[in-house]
Coordinates of C-alpha atoms and ligand atoms in Angstrom, one line a residue:
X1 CA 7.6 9.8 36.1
X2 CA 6.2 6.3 35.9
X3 CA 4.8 5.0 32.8
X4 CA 2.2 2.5 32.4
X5 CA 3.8 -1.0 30.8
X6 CA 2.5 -1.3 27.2
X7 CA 3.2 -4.5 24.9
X8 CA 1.7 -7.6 23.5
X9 CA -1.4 -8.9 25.4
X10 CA -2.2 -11.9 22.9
X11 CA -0.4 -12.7 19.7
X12 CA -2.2 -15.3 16.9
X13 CA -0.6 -16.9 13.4
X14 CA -2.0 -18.2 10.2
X15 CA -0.6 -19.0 7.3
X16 CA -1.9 -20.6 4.0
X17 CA -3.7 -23.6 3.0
X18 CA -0.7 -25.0 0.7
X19 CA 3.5 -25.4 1.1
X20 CA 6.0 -26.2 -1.1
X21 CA 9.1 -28.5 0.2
X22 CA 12.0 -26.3 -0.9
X23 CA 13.4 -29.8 -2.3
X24 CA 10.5 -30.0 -4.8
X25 CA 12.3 -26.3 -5.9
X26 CA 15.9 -27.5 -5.9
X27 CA 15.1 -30.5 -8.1
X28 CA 13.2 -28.1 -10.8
X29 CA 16.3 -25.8 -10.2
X30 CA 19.1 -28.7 -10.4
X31 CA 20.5 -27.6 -7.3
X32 CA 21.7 -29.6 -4.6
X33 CA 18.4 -28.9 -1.7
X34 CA 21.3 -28.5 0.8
X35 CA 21.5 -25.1 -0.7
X36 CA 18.0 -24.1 0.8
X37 CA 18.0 -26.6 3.9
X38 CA 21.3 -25.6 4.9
X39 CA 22.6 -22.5 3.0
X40 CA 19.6 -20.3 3.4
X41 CA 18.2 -22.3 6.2
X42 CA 15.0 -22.9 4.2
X43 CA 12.6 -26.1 4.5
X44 CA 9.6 -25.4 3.4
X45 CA 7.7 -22.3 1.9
X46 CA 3.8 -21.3 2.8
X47 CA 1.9 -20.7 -0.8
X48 CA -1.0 -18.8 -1.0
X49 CA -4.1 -20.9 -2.5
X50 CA -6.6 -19.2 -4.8
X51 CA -9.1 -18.4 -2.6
X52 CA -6.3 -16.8 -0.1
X53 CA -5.1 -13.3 -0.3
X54 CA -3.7 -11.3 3.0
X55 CA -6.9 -10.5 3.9
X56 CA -8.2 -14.5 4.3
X57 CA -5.2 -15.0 6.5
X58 CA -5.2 -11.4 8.5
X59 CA -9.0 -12.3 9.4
X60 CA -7.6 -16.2 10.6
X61 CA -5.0 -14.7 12.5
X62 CA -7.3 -12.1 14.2
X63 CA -10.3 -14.0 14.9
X64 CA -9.0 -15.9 17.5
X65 CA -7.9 -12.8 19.2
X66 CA -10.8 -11.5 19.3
X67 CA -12.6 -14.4 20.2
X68 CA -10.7 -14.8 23.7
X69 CA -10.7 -11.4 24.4
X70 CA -13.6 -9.2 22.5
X71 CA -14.0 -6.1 21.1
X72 CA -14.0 -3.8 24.0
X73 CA -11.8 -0.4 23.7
X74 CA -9.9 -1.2 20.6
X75 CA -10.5 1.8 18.7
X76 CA -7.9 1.3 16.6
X77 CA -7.1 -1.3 14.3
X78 CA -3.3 -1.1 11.9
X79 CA -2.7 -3.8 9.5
X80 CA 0.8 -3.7 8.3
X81 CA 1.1 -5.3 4.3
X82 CA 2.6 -4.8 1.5
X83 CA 0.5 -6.9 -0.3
X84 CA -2.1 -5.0 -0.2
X85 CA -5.4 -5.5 -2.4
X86 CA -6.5 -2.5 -3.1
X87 CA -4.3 1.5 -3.5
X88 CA -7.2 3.1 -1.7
X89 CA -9.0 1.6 0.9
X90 CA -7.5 -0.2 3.9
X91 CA -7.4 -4.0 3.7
X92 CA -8.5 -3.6 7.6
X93 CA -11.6 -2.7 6.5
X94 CA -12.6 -6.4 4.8
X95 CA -12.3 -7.6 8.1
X96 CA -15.1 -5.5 9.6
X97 CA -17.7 -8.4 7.8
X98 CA -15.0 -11.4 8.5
X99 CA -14.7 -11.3 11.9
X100 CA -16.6 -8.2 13.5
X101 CA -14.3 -4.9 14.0
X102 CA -15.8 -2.5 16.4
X103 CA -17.2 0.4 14.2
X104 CA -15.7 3.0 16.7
X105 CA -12.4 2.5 15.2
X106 CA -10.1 4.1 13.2
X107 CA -8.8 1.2 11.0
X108 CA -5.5 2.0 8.9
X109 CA -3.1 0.7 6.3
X110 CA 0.3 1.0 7.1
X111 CA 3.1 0.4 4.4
X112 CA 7.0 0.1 4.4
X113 CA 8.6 -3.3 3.3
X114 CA 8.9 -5.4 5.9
X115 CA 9.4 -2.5 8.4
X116 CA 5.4 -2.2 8.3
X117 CA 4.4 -4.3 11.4
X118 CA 6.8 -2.6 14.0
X119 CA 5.5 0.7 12.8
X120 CA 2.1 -0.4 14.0
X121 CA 3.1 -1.8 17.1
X122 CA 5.0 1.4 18.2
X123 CA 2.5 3.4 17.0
X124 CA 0.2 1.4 19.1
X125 CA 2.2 1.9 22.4
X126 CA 2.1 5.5 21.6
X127 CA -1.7 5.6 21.5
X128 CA -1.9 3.5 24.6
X129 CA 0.2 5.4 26.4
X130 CA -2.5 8.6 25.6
X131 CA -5.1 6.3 27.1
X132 CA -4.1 2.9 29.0
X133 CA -8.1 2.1 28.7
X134 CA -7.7 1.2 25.1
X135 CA -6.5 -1.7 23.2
X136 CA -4.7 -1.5 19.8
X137 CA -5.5 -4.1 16.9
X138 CA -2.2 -4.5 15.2
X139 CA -1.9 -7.2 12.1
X140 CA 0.6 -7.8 9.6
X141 CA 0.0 -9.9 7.0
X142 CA 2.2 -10.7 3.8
X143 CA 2.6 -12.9 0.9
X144 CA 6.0 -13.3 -0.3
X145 CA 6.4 -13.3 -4.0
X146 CA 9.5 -12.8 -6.5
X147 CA 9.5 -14.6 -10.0
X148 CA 10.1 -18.0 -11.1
X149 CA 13.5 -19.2 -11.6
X150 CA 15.0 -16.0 -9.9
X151 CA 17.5 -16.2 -7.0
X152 CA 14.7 -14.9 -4.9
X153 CA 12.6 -17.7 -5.6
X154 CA 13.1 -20.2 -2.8
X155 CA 13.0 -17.0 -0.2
X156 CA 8.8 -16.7 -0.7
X157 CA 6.2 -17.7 1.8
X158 CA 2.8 -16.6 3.7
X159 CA 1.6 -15.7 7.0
X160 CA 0.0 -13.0 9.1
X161 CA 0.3 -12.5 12.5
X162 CA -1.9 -10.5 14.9
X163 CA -1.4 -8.6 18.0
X164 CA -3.3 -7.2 21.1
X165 CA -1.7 -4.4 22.1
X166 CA -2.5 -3.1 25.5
X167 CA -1.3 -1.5 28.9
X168 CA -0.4 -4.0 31.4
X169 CA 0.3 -7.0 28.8
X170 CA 0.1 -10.5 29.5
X171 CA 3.0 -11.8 27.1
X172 CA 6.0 -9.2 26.4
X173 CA 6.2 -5.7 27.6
X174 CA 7.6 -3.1 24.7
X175 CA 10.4 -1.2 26.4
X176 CA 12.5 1.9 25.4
X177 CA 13.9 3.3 23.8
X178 CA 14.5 2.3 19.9
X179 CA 17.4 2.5 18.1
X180 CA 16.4 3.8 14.6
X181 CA 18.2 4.0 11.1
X182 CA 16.2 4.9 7.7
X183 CA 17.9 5.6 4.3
X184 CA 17.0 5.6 0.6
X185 CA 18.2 2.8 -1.1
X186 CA 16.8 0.7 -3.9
X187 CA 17.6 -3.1 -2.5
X188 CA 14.0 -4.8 -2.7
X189 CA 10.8 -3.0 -4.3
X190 CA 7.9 -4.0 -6.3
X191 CA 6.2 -1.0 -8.5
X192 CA 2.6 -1.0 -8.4
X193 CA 2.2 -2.4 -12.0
X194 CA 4.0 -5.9 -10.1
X195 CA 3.1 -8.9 -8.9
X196 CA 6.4 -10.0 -8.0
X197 CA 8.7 -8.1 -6.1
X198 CA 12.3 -7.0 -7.5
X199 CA 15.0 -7.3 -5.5
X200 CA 19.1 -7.4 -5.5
X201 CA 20.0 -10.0 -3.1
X202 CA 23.3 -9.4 -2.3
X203 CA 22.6 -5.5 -1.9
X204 CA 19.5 -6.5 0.3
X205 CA 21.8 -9.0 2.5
X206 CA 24.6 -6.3 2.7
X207 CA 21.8 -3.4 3.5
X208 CA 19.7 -5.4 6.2
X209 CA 23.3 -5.8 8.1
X210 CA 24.4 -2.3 7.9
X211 CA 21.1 -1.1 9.2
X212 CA 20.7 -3.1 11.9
X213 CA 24.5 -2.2 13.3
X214 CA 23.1 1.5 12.7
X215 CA 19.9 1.1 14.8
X216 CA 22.0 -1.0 17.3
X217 CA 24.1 2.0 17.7
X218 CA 21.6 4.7 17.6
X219 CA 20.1 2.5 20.4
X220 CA 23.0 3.0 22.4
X221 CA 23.2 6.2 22.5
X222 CA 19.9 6.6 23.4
X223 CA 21.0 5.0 26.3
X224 CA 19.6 1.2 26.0
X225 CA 21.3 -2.3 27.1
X226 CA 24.3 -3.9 26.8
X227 CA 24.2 -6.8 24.3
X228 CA 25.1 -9.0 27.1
X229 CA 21.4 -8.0 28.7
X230 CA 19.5 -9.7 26.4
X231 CA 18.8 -13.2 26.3
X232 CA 17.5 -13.9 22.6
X233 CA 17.8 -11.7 19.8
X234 CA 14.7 -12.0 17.5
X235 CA 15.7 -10.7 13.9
X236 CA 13.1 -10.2 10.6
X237 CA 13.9 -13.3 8.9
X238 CA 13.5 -12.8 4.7
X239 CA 15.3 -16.5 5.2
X240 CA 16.3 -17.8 8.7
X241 CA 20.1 -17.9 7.8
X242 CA 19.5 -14.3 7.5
X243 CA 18.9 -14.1 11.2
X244 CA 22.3 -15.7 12.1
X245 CA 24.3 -14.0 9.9
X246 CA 23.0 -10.5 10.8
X247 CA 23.5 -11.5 14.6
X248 CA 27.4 -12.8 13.4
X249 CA 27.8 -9.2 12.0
X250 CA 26.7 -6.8 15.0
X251 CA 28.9 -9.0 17.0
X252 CA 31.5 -8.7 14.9
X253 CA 30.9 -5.1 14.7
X254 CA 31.0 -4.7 18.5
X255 CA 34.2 -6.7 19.0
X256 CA 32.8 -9.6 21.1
X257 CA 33.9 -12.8 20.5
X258 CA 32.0 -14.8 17.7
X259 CA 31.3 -19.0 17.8
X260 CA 29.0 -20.9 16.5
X261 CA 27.3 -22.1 19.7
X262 CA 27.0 -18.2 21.0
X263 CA 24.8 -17.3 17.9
X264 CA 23.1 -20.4 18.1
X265 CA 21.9 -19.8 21.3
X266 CA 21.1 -16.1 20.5
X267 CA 18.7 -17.4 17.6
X268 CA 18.0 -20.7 17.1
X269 CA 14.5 -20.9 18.7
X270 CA 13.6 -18.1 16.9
X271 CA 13.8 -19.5 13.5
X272 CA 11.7 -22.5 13.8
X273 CA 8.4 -21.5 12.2
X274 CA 10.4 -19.4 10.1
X275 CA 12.5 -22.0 8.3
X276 CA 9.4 -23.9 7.5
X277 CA 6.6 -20.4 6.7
X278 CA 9.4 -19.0 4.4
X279 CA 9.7 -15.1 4.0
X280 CA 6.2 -13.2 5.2
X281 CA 7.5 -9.6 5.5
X282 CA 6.0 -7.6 8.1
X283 CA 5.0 -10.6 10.1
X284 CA 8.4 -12.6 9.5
X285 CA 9.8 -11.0 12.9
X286 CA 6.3 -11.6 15.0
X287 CA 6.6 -14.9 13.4
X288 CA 10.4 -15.1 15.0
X289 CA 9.1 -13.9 18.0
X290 CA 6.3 -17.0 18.3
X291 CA 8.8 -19.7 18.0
X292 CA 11.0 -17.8 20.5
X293 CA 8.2 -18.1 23.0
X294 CA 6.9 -21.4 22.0
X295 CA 10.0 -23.1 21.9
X296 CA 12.4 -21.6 24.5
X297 CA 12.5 -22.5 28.0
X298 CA 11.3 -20.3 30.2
X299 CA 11.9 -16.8 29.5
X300 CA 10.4 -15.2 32.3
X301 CA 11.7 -11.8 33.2
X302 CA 14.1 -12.1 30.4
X303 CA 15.4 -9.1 28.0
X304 CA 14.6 -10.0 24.2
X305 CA 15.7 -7.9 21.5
X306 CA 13.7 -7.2 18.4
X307 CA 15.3 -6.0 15.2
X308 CA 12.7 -5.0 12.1
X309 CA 14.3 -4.5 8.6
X310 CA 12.4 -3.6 5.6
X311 CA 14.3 -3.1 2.5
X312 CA 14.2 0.8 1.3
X313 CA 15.4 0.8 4.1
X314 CA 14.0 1.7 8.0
X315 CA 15.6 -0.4 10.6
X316 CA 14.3 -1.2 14.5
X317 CA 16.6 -2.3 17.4
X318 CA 13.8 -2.1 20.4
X319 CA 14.4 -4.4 23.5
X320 CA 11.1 -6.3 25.1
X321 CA 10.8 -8.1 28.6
X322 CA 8.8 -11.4 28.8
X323 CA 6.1 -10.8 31.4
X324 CA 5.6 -13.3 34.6
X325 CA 2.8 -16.0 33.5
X326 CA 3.3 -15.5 29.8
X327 CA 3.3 -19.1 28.9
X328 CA 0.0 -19.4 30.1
X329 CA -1.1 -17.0 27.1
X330 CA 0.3 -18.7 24.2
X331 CA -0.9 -20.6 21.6
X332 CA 1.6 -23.1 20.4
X333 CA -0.9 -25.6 19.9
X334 CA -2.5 -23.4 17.4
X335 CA 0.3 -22.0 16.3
X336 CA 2.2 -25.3 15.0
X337 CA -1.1 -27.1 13.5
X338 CA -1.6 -23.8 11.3
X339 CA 1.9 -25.2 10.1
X340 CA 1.4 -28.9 10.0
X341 CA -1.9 -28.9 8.6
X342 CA -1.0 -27.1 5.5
X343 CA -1.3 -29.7 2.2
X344 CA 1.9 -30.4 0.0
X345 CA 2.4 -28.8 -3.1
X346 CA 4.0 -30.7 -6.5
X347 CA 5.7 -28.0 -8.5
X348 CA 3.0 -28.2 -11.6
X349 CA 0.5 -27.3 -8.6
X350 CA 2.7 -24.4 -7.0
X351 CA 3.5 -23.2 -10.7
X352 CA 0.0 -22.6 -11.7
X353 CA -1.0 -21.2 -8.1
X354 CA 2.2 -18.4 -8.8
X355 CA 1.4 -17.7 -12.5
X356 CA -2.0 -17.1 -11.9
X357 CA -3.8 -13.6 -13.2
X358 CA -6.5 -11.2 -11.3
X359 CA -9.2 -10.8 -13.4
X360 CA -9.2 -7.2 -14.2
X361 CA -12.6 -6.6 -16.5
X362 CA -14.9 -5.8 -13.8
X363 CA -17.0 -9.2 -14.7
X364 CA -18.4 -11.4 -12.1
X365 CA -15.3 -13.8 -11.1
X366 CA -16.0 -17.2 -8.7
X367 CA -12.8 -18.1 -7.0
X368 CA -11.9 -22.1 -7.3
X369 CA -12.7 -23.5 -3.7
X370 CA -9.3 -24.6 -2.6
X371 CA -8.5 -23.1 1.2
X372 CA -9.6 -25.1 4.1
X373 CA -8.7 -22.3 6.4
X374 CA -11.6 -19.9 8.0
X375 CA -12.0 -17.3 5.3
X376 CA -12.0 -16.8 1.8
X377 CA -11.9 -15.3 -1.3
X378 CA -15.4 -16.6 -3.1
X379 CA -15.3 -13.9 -5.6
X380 CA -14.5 -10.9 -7.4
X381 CA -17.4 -9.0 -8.9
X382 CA -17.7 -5.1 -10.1
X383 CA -13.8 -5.0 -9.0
X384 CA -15.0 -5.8 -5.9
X385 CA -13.8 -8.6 -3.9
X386 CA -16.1 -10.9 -1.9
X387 CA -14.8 -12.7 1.5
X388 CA -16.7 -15.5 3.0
X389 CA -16.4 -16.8 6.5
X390 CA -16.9 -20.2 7.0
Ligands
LIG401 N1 25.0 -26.8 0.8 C1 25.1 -25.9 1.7 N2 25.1 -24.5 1.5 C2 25.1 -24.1 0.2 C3 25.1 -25.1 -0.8 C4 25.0 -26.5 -0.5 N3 25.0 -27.4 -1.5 N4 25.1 -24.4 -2.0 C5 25.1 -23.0 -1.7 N5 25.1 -22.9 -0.3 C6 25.2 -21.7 0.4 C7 26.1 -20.6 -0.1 O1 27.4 -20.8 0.3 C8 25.4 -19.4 0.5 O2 25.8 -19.3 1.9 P1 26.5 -17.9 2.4 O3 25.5 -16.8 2.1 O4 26.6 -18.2 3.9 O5 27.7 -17.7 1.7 C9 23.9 -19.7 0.5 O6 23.9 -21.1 0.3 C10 23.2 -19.0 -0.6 O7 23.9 -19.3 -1.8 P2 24.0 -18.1 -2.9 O8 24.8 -18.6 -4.0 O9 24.5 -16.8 -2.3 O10 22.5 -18.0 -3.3 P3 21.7 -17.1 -4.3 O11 22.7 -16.3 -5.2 O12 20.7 -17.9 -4.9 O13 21.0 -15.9 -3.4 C11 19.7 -14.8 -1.8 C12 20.6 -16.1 -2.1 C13 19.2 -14.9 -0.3 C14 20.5 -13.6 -1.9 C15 18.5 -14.9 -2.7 O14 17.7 -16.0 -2.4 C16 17.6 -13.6 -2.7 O15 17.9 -12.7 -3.5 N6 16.6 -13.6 -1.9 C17 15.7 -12.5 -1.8 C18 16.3 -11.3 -1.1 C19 16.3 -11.4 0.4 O16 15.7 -12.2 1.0 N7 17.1 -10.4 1.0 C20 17.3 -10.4 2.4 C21 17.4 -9.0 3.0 S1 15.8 -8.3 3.2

């Protein structure tokens, strides 16, 4: 039986209007910054502004999508958070107004850590599979945030990254099959009464590595490649020295020789955005994925694998194959001002910007005008939140 190649037509970034230099953190903290440069691999952190929520950057990171390639046949659009704004209705739906969503569309939340966005693209391929004619909308969109002064601190950051999902892709084709591991555990969580999410580090670190050799060896014996097949390996990155140790571990796990230079190679161009967005959940992995294919040389034909982690836990090993023409599709120019246009924070700024409160009264609420990006939050009114385009 053939089957029709299904994968990532387009893919699109943003993150926020603001960043904090992770040495502006480690002089509030009285740590040496070679701690977050070095030991977690962290430069800077994305920091949502007032006026930004997921929903500002989702519709910035869609727009452009579909902008190049219209509306046509998506008739379904998943937005992967878990951030979301609201408990009942899907933050997909705001961007209906913000950048025009076909109304023939089912349009869905999906929810699970940072597992979320690879739920929706999977999901996707299914539904394309059922009918090549349509096109799949898949966002995910986070906003990284633990509490002040906690270890977790320095691993926040912003972005959201969209995806056209379609048959016969332009950029990477989705292949099978997927390894897959899921158990309950309590590593990272944030209870709906939270702003900030809770999490155990060391349990999380120790977790994330466990379930990825899990998935890598369910993947096996559902009969997928060797490790020596695939030329990059593309891990969720919470922070990017996550990435390398992870990598470090399976290798370890599967006897092959472990050096530096080996998992450098393996991951290095992956973390690039990363190290400098900070932690984004569900996109952090389509954000690793981005650099890989802005920055590597080219990958044509090549075998990537993709491992998704969300804390809770569901783990991901999928393998991908970069399609012939793909750099012609990318938008590194885009992608890396959305980065280097962001504005410095100094910590007073980035303190406030945290400990800020949603109004909860039901009163009419203007938003201070910070955001330069596309879309914004201008109100919130009759616990209703207003978005204007720009
Ligand atoms: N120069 C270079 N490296 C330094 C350093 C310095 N001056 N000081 C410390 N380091 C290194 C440490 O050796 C350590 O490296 P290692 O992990 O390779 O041993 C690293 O920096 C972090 O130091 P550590 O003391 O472990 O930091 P921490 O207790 O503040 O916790 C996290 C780090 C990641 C656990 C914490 O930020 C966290 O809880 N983050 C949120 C959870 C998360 O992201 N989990 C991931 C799975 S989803």
């Amino acid at each position: 039986m053939t089957t029709t190649p299904v994968g990532i037509h387009d893919l699109s970034f943003a993150t926020t209007h603001y960043a904090l230099d992770h040495a502006v953190l480690a002089e509030r903290l009285g740590v040496d910054r070679d701690k977050f440069y070095l030991g977690i691999g962290q430069e800077k952190m994305s920091v949502a502004a007032a006026d930004e929520d997921i929903v500002t950057i989702a519709a910035a990171a869609a727009a452009p999508i579909l902008e190049r390639h219209g509306t046509d046949n998506i008739r379904t659009v998943l937005l992967a958070t878990e951030t979301g704004v609201d408990q009942s209705k899907a933050a997909a739906l705001y961007l209906h107004s913000l950048v025009g969503l076909p109304n023939a569309a089912r349009v869905v939340e999906l929810k699970q850590a940072c597992y979320g966005g690879t739920a929706g693209l999977q999901f996707a391929a299914g539904l394309i599979a059922r009918d090549p004619a349509q096109r799949v909308l898949v966002i995910a969109a986070d906003i990284a945030k633990y509490e002040l002064d906690s270890p977790g601190e320095p691993t926040q950051g912003a972005a959201a990254v969209a995806m056209l999902i379609s048959a016969d892709p332009a950029i990477l084709r989705l292949d099978t099959p997927s390894g897959l591991y899921s158990a309950d555990i309590m590593d990272f969580w944030r209870p709906n009464y939270r702003t900030a999410a809770i999490v155990d580090g060391k349990t999380s670190v120790n977790a994330y590595q466990k379930a990825a050799q899990e998935a890598w060896s369910d993947y096996r014996r559902q009969g997928g490649r060797d490790l020596s097949e695939f030329a990059a390996f593309c891990y969720h990155q919470p922070f990017t020295k996550m990435a390398y140790k992870a990598h470090r571990h399976l290798l370890e796990s599967q006897g092959h020789s472990v050096d530096a230079a080996r998992i450098a190679a393996a991951i290095d161009d992956t973390t690039t955005y990363n190290r400098t967005v900070g932690n984004s959940y569900t996109a952090s992995l389509y954000l690793g994925l981005a650099s890989l294919l802005d920055h590597a040389d080219d990958l044509t034909g090549k075998a990537l694998a993709m491992i998704s982690y969300g804390s809770g836990s569901v783990a991901e090993f999928f393998g991908a194959t970069v399609q012939p023409g793909y750099r012609e599709h990318l938008r590194t120019e885009a992608n890396r001002a959305a980065i280097e246009s962001r504005e410095l924070l100094d910590y007073d700024r980035y303190r406030e910007l945290h400990e800020a409160v949603s109004p909860t009264d039901g009163r009419y609420h203007a938003t201070a005008e910070q955001t330069g990006r596309p879309f914004r939050l201008s109100a919130v009114s009759g616990h209703k939140r207003i978005y204007e385009a720009r």
